[in-house]
Coordinates of C-alpha atoms in Angstrom, one line a residue:
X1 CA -96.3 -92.4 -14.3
X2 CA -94.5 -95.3 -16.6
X3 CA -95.4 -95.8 -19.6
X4 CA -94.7 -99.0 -21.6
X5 CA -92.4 -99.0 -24.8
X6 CA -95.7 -99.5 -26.9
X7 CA -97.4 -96.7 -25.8
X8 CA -94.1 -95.0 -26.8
X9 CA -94.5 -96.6 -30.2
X10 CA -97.7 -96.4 -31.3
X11 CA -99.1 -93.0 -32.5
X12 CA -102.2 -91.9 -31.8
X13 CA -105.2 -92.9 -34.4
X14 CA -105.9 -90.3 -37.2
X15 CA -102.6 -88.5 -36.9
X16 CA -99.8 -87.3 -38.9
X17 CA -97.7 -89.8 -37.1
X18 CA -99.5 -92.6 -38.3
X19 CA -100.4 -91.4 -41.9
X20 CA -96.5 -91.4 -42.1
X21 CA -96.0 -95.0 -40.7
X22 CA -98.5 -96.7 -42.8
X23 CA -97.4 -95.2 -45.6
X24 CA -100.4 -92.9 -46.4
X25 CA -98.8 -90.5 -48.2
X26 CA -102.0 -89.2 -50.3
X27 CA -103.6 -88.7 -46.9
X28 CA -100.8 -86.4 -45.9
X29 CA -100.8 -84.5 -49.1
X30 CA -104.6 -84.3 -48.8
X31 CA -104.4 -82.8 -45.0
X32 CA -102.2 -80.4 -46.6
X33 CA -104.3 -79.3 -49.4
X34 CA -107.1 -78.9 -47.1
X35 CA -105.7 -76.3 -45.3
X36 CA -103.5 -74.6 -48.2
X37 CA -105.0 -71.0 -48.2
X38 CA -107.5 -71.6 -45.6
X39 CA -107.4 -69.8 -42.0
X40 CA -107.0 -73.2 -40.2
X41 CA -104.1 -73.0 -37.8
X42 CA -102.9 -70.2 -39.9
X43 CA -100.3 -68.3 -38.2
X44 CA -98.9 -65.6 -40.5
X45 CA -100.4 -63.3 -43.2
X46 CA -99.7 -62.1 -46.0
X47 CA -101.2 -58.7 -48.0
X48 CA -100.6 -57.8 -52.1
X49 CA -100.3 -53.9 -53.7
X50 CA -103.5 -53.0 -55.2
X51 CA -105.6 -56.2 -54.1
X52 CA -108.8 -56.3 -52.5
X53 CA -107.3 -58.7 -50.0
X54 CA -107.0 -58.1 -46.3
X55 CA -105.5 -61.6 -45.5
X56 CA -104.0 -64.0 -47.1
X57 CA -103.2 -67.1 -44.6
X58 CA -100.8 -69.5 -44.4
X59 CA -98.4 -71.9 -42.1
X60 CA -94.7 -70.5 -41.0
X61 CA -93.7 -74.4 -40.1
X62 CA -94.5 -75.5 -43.5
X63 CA -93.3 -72.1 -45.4
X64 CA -89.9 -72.3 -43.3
X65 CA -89.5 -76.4 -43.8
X66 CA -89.8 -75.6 -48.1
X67 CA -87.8 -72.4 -48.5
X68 CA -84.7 -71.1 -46.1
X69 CA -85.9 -67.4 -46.7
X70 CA -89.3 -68.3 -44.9
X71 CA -87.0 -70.2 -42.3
X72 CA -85.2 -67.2 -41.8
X73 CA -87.7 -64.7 -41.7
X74 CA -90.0 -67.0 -39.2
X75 CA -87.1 -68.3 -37.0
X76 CA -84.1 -66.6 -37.7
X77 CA -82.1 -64.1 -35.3
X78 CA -84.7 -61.9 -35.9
X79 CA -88.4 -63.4 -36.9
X80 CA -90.8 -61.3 -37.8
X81 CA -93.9 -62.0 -35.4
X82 CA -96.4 -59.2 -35.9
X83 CA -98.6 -57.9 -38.3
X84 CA -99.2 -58.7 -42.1
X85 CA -96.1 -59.4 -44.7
X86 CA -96.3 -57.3 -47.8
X87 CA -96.2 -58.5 -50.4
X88 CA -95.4 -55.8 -53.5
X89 CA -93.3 -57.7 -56.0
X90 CA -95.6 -60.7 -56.8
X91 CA -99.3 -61.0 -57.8
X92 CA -102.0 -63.0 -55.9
X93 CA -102.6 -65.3 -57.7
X94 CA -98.7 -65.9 -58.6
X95 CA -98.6 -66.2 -54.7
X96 CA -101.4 -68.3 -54.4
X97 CA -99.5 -71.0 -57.2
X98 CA -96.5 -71.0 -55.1
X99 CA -98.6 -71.7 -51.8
X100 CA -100.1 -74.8 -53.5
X101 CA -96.7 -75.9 -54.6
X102 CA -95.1 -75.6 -51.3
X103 CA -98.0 -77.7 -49.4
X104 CA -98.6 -79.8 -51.9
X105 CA -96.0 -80.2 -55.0
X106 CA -98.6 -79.4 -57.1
X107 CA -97.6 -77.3 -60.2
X108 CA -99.2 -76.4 -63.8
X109 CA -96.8 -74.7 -65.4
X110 CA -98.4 -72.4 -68.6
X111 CA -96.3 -69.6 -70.9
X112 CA -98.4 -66.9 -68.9
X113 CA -96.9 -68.6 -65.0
X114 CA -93.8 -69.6 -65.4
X115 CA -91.6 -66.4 -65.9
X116 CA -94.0 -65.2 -62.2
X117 CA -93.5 -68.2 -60.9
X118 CA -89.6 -68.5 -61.6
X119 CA -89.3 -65.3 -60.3
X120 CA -91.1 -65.9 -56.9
X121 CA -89.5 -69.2 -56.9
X122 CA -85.6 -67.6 -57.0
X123 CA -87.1 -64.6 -54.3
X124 CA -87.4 -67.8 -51.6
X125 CA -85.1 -70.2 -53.0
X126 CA -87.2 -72.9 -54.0
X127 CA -84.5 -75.1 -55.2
X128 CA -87.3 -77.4 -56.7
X129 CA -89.5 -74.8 -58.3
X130 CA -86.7 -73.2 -60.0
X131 CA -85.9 -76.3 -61.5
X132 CA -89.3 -77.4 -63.0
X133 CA -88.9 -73.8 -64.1
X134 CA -86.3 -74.4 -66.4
X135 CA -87.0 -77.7 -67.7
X136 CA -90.0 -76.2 -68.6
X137 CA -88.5 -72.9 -70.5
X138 CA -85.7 -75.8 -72.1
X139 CA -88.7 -77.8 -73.0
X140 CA -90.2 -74.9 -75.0
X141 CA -87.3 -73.7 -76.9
X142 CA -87.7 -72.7 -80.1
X143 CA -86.6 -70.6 -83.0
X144 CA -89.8 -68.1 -82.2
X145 CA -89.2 -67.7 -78.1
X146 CA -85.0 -68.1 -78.3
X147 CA -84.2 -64.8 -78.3
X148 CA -87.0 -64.3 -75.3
X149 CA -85.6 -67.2 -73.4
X150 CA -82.0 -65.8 -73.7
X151 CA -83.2 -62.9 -72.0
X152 CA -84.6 -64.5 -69.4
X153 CA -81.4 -66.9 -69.0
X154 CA -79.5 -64.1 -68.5
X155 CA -81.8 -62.4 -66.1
X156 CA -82.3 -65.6 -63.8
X157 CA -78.5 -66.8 -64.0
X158 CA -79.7 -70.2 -65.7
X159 CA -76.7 -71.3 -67.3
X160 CA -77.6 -74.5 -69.1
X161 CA -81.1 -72.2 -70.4
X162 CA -78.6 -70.0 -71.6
X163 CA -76.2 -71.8 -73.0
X164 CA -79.1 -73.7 -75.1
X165 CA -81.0 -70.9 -76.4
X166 CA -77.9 -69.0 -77.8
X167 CA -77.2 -72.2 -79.8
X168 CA -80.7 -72.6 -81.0
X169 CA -80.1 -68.5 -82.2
X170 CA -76.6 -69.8 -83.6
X171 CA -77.9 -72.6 -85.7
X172 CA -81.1 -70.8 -86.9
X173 CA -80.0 -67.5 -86.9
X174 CA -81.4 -67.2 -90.5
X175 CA -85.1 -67.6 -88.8
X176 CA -84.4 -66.1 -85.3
X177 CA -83.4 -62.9 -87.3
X178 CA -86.3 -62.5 -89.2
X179 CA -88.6 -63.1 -85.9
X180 CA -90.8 -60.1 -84.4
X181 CA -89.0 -61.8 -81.4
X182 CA -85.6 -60.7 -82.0
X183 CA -86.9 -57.5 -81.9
X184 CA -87.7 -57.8 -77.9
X185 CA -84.0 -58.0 -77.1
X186 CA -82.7 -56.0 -74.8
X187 CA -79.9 -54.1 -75.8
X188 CA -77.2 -55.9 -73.6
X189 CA -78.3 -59.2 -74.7
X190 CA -78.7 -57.7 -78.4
X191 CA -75.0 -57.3 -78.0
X192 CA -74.1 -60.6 -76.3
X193 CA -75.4 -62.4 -79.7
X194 CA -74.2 -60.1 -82.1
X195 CA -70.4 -60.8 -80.8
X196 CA -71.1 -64.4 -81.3
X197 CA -68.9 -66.2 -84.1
X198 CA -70.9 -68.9 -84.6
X199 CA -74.1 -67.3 -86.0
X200 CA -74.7 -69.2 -89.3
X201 CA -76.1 -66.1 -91.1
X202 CA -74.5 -64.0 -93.9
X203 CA -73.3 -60.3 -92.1
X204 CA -75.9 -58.3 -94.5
X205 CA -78.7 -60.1 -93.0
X206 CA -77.2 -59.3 -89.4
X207 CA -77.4 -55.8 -90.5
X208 CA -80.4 -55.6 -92.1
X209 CA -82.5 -57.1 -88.6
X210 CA -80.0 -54.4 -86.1
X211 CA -81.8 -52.1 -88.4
X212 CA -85.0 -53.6 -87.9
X213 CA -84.5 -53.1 -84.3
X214 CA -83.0 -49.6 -83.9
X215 CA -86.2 -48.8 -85.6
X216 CA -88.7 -50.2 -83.7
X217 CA -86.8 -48.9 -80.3
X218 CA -87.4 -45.5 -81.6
X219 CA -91.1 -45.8 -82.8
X220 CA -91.4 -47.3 -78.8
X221 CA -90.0 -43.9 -77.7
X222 CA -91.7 -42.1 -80.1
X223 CA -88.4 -40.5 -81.4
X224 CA -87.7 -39.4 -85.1
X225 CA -86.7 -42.3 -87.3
X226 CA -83.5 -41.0 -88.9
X227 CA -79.7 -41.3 -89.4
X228 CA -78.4 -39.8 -86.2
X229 CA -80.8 -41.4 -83.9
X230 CA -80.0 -44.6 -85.4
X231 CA -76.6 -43.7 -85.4
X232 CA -76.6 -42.2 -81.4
X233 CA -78.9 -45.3 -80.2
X234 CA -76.4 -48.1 -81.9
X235 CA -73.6 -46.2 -80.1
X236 CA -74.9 -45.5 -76.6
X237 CA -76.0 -49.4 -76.5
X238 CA -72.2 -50.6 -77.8
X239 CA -73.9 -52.2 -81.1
X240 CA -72.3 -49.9 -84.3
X241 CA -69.2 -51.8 -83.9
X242 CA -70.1 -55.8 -83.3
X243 CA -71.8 -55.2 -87.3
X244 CA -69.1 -56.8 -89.8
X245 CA -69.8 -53.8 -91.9
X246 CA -66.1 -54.0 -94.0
X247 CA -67.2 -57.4 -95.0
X248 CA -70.2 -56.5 -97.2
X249 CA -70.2 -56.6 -101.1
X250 CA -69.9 -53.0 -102.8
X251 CA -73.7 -53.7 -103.6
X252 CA -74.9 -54.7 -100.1
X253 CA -73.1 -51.3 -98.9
X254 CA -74.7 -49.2 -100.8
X255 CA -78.1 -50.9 -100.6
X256 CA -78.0 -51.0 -96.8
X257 CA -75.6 -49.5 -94.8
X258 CA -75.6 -46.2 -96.8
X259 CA -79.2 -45.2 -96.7
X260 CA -79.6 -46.0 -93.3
X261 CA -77.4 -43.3 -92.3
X262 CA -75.6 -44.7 -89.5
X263 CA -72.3 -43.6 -90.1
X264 CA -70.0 -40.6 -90.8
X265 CA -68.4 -39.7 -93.7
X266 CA -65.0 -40.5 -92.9
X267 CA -66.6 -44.1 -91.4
X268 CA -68.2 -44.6 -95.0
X269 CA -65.0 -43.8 -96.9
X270 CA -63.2 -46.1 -94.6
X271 CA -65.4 -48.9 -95.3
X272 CA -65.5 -48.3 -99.2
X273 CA -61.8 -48.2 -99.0
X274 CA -61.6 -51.6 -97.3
X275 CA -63.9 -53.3 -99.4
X276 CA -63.1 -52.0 -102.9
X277 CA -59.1 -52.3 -101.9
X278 CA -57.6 -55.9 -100.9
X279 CA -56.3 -56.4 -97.1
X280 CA -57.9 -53.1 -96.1
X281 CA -60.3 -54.2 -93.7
X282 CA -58.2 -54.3 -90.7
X283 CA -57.7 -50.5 -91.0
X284 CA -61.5 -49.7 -90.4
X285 CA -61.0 -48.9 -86.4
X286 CA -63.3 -50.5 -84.1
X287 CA -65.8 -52.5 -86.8
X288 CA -66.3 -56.0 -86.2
X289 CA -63.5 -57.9 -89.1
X290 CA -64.1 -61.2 -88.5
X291 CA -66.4 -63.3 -90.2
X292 CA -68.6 -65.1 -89.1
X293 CA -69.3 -69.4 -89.5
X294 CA -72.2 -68.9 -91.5
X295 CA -71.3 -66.3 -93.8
X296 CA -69.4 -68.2 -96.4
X297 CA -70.7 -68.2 -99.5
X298 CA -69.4 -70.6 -102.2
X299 CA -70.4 -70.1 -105.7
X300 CA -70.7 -73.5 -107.4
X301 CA -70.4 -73.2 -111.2
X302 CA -72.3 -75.5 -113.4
X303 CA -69.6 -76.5 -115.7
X304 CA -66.8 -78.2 -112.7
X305 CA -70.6 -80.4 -112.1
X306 CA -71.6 -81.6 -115.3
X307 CA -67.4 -81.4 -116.9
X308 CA -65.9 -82.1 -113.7
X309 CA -62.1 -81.6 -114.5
X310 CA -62.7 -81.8 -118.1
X311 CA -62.3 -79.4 -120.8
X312 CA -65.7 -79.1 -122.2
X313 CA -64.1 -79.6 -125.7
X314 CA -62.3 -82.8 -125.2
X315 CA -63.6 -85.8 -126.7
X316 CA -64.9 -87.7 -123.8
X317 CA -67.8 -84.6 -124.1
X318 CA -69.4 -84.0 -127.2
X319 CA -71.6 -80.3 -127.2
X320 CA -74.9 -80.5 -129.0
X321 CA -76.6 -77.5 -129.6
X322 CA -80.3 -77.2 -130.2
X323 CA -82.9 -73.9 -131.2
X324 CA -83.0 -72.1 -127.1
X325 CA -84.6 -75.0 -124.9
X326 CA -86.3 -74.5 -120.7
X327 CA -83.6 -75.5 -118.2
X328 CA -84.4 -77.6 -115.1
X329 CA -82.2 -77.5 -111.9
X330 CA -82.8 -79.2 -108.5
X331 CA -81.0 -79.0 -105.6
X332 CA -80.4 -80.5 -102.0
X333 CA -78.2 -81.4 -99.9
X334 CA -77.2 -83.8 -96.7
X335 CA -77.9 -80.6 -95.0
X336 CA -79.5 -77.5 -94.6
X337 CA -78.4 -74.8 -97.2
X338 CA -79.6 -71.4 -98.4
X339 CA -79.1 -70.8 -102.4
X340 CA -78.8 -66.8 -102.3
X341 CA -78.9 -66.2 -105.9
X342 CA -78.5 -68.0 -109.3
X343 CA -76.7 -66.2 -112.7
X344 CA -78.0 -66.6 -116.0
X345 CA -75.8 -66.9 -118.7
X346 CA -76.8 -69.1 -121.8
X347 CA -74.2 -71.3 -123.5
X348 CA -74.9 -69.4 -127.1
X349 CA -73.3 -71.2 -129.7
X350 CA -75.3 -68.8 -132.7
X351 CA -75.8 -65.6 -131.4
X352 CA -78.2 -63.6 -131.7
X353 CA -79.3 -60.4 -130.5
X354 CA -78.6 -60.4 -126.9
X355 CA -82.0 -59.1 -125.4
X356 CA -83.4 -62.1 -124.2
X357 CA -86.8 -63.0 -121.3
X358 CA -86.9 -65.5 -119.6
X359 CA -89.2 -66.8 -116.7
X360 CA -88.2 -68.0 -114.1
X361 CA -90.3 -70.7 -112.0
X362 CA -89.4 -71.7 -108.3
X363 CA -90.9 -74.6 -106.2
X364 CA -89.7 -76.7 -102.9
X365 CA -90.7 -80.0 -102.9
X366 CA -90.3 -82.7 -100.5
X367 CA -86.9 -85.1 -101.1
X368 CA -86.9 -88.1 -103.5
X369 CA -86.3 -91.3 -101.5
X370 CA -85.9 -94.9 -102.0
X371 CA -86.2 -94.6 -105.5
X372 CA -86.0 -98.1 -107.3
X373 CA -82.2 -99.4 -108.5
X374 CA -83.5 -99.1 -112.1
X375 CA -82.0 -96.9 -115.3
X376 CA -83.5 -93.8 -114.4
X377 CA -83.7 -90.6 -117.2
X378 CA -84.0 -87.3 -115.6
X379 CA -87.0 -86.5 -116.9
X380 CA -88.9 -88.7 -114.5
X381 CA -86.7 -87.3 -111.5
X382 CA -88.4 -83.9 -112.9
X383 CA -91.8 -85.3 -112.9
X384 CA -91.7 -86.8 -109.9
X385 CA -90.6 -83.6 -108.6
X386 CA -92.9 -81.2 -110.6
X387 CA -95.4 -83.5 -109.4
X388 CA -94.5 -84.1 -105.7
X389 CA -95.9 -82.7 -102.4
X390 CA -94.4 -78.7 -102.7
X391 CA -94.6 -75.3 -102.4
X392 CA -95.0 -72.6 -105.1
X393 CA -92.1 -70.1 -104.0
X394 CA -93.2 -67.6 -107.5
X395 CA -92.2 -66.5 -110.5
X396 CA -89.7 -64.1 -111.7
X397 CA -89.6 -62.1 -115.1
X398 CA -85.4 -61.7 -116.4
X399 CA -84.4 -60.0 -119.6
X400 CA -81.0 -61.2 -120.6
X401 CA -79.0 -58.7 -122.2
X402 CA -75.6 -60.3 -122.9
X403 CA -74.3 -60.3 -119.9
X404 CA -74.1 -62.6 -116.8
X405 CA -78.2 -61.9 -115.2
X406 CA -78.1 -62.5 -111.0
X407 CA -81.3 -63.1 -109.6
X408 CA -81.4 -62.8 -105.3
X409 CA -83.3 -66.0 -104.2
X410 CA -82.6 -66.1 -100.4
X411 CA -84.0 -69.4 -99.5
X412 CA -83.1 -71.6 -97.3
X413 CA -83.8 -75.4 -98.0
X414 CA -83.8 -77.9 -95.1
X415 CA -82.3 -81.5 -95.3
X416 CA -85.8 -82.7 -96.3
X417 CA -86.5 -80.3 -99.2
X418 CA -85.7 -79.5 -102.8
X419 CA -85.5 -76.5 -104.7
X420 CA -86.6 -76.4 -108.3
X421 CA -86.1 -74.1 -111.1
X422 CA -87.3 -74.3 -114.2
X423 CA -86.2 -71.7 -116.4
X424 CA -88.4 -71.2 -119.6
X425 CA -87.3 -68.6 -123.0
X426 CA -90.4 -66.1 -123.4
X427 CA -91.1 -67.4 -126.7
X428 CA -93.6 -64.5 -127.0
X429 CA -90.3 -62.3 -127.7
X430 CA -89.8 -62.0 -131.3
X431 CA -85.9 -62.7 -131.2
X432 CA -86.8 -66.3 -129.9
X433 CA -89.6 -67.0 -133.1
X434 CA -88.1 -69.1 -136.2
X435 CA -86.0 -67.4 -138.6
X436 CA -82.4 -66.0 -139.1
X437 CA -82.5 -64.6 -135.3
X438 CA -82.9 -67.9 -133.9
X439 CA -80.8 -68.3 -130.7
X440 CA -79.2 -71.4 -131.0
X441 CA -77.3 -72.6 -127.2
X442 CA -75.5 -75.6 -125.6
X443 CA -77.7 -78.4 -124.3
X444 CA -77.1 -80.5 -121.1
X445 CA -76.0 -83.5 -121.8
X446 CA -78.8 -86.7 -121.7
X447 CA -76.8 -89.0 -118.9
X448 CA -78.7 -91.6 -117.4
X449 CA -78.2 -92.5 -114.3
X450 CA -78.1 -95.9 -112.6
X451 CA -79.5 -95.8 -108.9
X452 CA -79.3 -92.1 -108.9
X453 CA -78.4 -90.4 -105.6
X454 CA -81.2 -89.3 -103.7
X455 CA -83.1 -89.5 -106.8
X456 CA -80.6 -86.5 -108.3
X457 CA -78.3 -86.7 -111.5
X458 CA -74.5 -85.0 -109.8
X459 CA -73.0 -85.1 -106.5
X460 CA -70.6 -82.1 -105.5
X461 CA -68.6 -81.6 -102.7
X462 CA -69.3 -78.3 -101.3
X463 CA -66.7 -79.3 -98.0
X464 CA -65.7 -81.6 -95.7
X465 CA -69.9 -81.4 -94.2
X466 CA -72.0 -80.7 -96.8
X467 CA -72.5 -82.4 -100.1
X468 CA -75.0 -81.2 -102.6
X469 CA -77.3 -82.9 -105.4
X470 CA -78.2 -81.6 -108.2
X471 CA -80.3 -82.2 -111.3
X472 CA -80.0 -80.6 -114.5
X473 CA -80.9 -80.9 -117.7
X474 CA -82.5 -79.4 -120.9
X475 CA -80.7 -75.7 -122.4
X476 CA -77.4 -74.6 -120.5
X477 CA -79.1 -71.1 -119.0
X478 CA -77.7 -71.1 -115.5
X479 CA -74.0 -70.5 -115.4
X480 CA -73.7 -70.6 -111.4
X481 CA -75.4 -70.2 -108.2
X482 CA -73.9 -68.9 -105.2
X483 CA -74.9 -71.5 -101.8
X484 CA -74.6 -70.7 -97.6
X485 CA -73.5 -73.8 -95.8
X486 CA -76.1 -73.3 -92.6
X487 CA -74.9 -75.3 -89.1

C-alpha cells in the first residue's frame, strides 16, 4: 500500500503530534496534568513507609525523559519491571510535588518544601529542580536563616549557596551570633566558621555564643551543664582551639573564659601569661592567635577631635570653664560601626571632691540629611536629633570617683543611624549644689559650623574605610570611646 508524502506529513487530528506542530503548548502541558497522579496509562507504581497508600501511579516514559535515574532504573541494563517501587526516604506528598513538576514544570516552592524537595530533586538528578532550589534558598538569605543555609550548602554540595551564606555570617557576625539560629549548627560546620578570618566580630563575643551553644547541646542530651562537659564536648568536636582565647583583655578572661571552666590549669596560666606578658601569645600551644578582621578596636579620644594636633593650651584654643554642665555626643559614620564602651573623665579645672553621679541617656536616631548650607549651631543639630524619629536604648546611673569611669555600650549603629548620649551631673548629689564644693570643668568649645557634615560638628578618620562624625558639645565628660570597624 503507498502512501502519499502528505499522509506522511500530516498527523492525525487531536494528537500529540499536532498539539506540537501548531504550537499548542498549553494543550500539551494540560494533557499532562490530566494524567499526573491518575491511573491513566500508568505503568509503574510507587508505595511510601507508613502511608495509607497502596498505589501511587505514574508514567516510566515521562519519569525516564526528566531524570537519568528514572531512565536508568526503567530502561537501563537492568529495569526494574515488577511490582511496586518503595519509596522510604521521601514523603507523599514531597513525591507527589515532584510528580507535578516533572509533568508539568509546575513548582511552589515554600520554607516547609524546599529542603524535601531539594533533596528528592538531587536523589533523581533533576538538574532543573535543584536549581530553582537554590535560587530560592539564595533568594531567602538572611542574617536569621544563614547559619541554617550554610548547613544545608554544605550538605547538598551547593557551592555558590555556600559561598554566600558564610559571607552573610562574615559581615553580620555580630547578629548571626546572637541568633537562636546559630545555635542549630552542627558541629563540623560550627567549626568551618569559627576558623574563618573574616568574621567582623570582637573574639569575646565569638566565645561568649560557643558557650551559648555547648550549652544548649548538653540540655539536648540532657547531660550536666558543667566545666568538663563543656570542656570534653568543645574537644571531641575540634572547637576549644579555633577560640582566640590569648587575645582577650585580663577583664574578658576572667569574666568569661574562667567561670566557664573549659580549661585546665596549666591552659589558664598559659593564657594569663600571654595576655598579661607582651609577645607571649604564640606560646599558648594549639589556641587560635590570629585575629580576626573585625576585632580591632580603636579607641578614639576626644581631645585629637575637637584639638586635632594642637596643644589644648596654645593660643589658637582658649579653655573656658563653667559650674559642671550635661555633655552631648553623636556619632555615625559612612559605615556600620559598634561603639563598645565610652570613659568618663571630666576635664576638672576646680576640684572638688571626686564622688561624682552622673546619668547617662542613650538614643538612635535616624541620620541628619540634606541639611540647608546655612550657619548651623550645634544646638539645633541636638534638637533635631533629640527630636528625630529614634529609639530609647536606656539609661545608666555612674558614680565618678576620680578616676577614668568605662561604661560597656555594645551597640552596633548602621550607616543610617546615630547614637546619642547625653550625659547629665545628678544635681540631686550635694557635691554638685552651690557653694565652696562646686565642681568647676572644661567646656566644649561653641564652633559653628558652615554646611556641617551630615549635619555633625567633627570629621575623624578612623582608616582608610571608615570615617566617623561626631557632635559634641556642652561640659567635657567623655574622655574617649573605644569603636569596632564592622565589614
Amino acid at each position: 500500500m503507498e502512501y502519499s508524502q502528505s499522509q506522511y506529513a500530516r498527523p492525525r487530528p487531536g494528537t500529540v503530534s499536532e498539539s506540537l506542530e501548531e504550537g499548542n503548548w498549553e494543550s500539551l502541558t494540560c494533557r499532562l496534568n490530566q494524567i499526573c497522579l491518575t491511573y491513566d496509562l500508568a505503568d509503574v507504581f510507587f508505595s511510601f513507609e507508613g502511608e495509607n497508600v497502596s498505589h501511587f501511579p505514574a508514567h516510566r516514559m515521562i519519569l525516564a525523559l526528566r531524570s537519568p535515574v528514572f531512565k536508568a532504573m526503567f530502561y537501563g541494563s537492568f529495569p526494574q519491571s515488577e511490582g511496586d517501587i518503595r519509596i522510604d526516604d521521601i514523603s507523599l506528598n514531597t513525591f507527589k510535588e515532584l510528580m507535578k513538576y516533572l509533568y508539568t514544570d509546575y513548582l511552589q516552592l515554600t520554607k516547609k518544601s524546599v529542603i524535601p524537595l531539594l533533596y528528592a530533586a538531587q536523589k533523581y538528578m533533576i538538574a532543573g529542580l535543584i536549581s530553582k532550589c537554590e535560587n530560592y534558598l539564595q533568594d531567602s538569605l538572611a542574617v536569621k536563616n544563614a547559619c541554617t543555609l550554610f548547613s544545608h550548602a554544605n550538605l547538598f554540595t551547593m557551592t555558590k549557596l555556600r559561598a554566600n551564606a558564610l559571607k552573610c555570617i562574615a559581615d553580620n557576625a555580630i547578629d548571626v551570633l546572637k541568633d537562636d539560629d546559630f545555635l542549630l549548627l552542627l558541629p563540623k560546620d560550627l567549626v568551618e566558621i569559627l576558623e574563618l578570618d573574616s568574621l567582623c566580630v570582637q573574639e569575646v563575643d565569638v566565645i561568649r555564643a560557643v558557650l551559648k551553644w555547648v550549652d544548649r547541646k548538653l540540655t539536648k542530651s540532657k547531660n550536666k551543664i558543667d566545666g568538663k562537659s563543656r570542656r570534653d564536648v568543645l574537644l571531641k568536636d575540634g572547637i576549644l582551639f579555633t577560640m582566640a582565647i590569648p587575645l582577650l583583655s585580663i577583664d574578658e578572661f576572667t569574666s568569661v573564659v574562667i567561670p566557664s571552666g573549659v580549661l585546665t590549669d596549666e591552659e589558664q596560666l598559659q593564657i594569663f601569661k600571654a595576655i598579661t606578658i607582651p609577645n607571649k601569645a604564640l606560646a599558648c600551644g594549639k589556641f587560635r592567635v590570629s585575629p580576626r578582621k573585625g576585632g580591632r578596636v580603636v579607641e578614639v579620644f576626644v581631645n585629637d577631635i575637637v584639638y586635632p594636633g594642637k596643644n589644648r593650651s596654645g593660643e589658637m584654643y582658649s579653655i573656658h570653664t563653667t559650674n559642671i554642665q550635661p555633655e552631648n555626643v553623636s556619632v555615625k559614620a559612612n559605615k556600620r560601626i559598634k561603639i563598645k564602651s565610652v570613659t568618663l573623665k571630666p576635664q576638672f579645672e576646680q576640684p572638688g571632691p571626686n564622688n561624682c553621679n552622673f546619668k547617662v541617656d542613650f538614643k538612635t536616631v535616624t541620620s541628619m540629611q540634606n541639611i540647608p548650607p546655612r550657619m548651623v549651631d550645634m544646638y539645633d543639630c541636638f534638637e533635631y536629633e533629640r527630636n528625630g524619629i529614634g529609639t530609647s536604648e536606656g539609661t545608666l546611673n555612674v558614680k565618678f570617683e576620680g578616676e577614668a569611669c568605662k561604661l560597656s555600650i555594645d551597640k552596633v549603629i548602621p550607616e543610617s543611624e546615630i547614637l546619642v548620649m547625653t550625659i547629665k551631673p545628678d544635681i540631686s548629689n550635694e557635691n554638685l549644689m552651690w557653694g565652696a564644693n562646686q565642681h568647676v570643668t572644661q567646656n566644649l568649645p561653641q564652633t559653628y559650623v558652615y554646611r556641617p557634615i551630615h549635619g555633625m560638628m567633627y570629621e575623624h578618620e578612623l582608616s582608610q574605610q571608615t570615617t566617623l562624625y561626631l557632635s559634641l558639645t556642652g561640659g567635657h565628660l567623655v574622655e574617649s570611646f573605644e569603636v569596632v570597624e564592622i565589614c
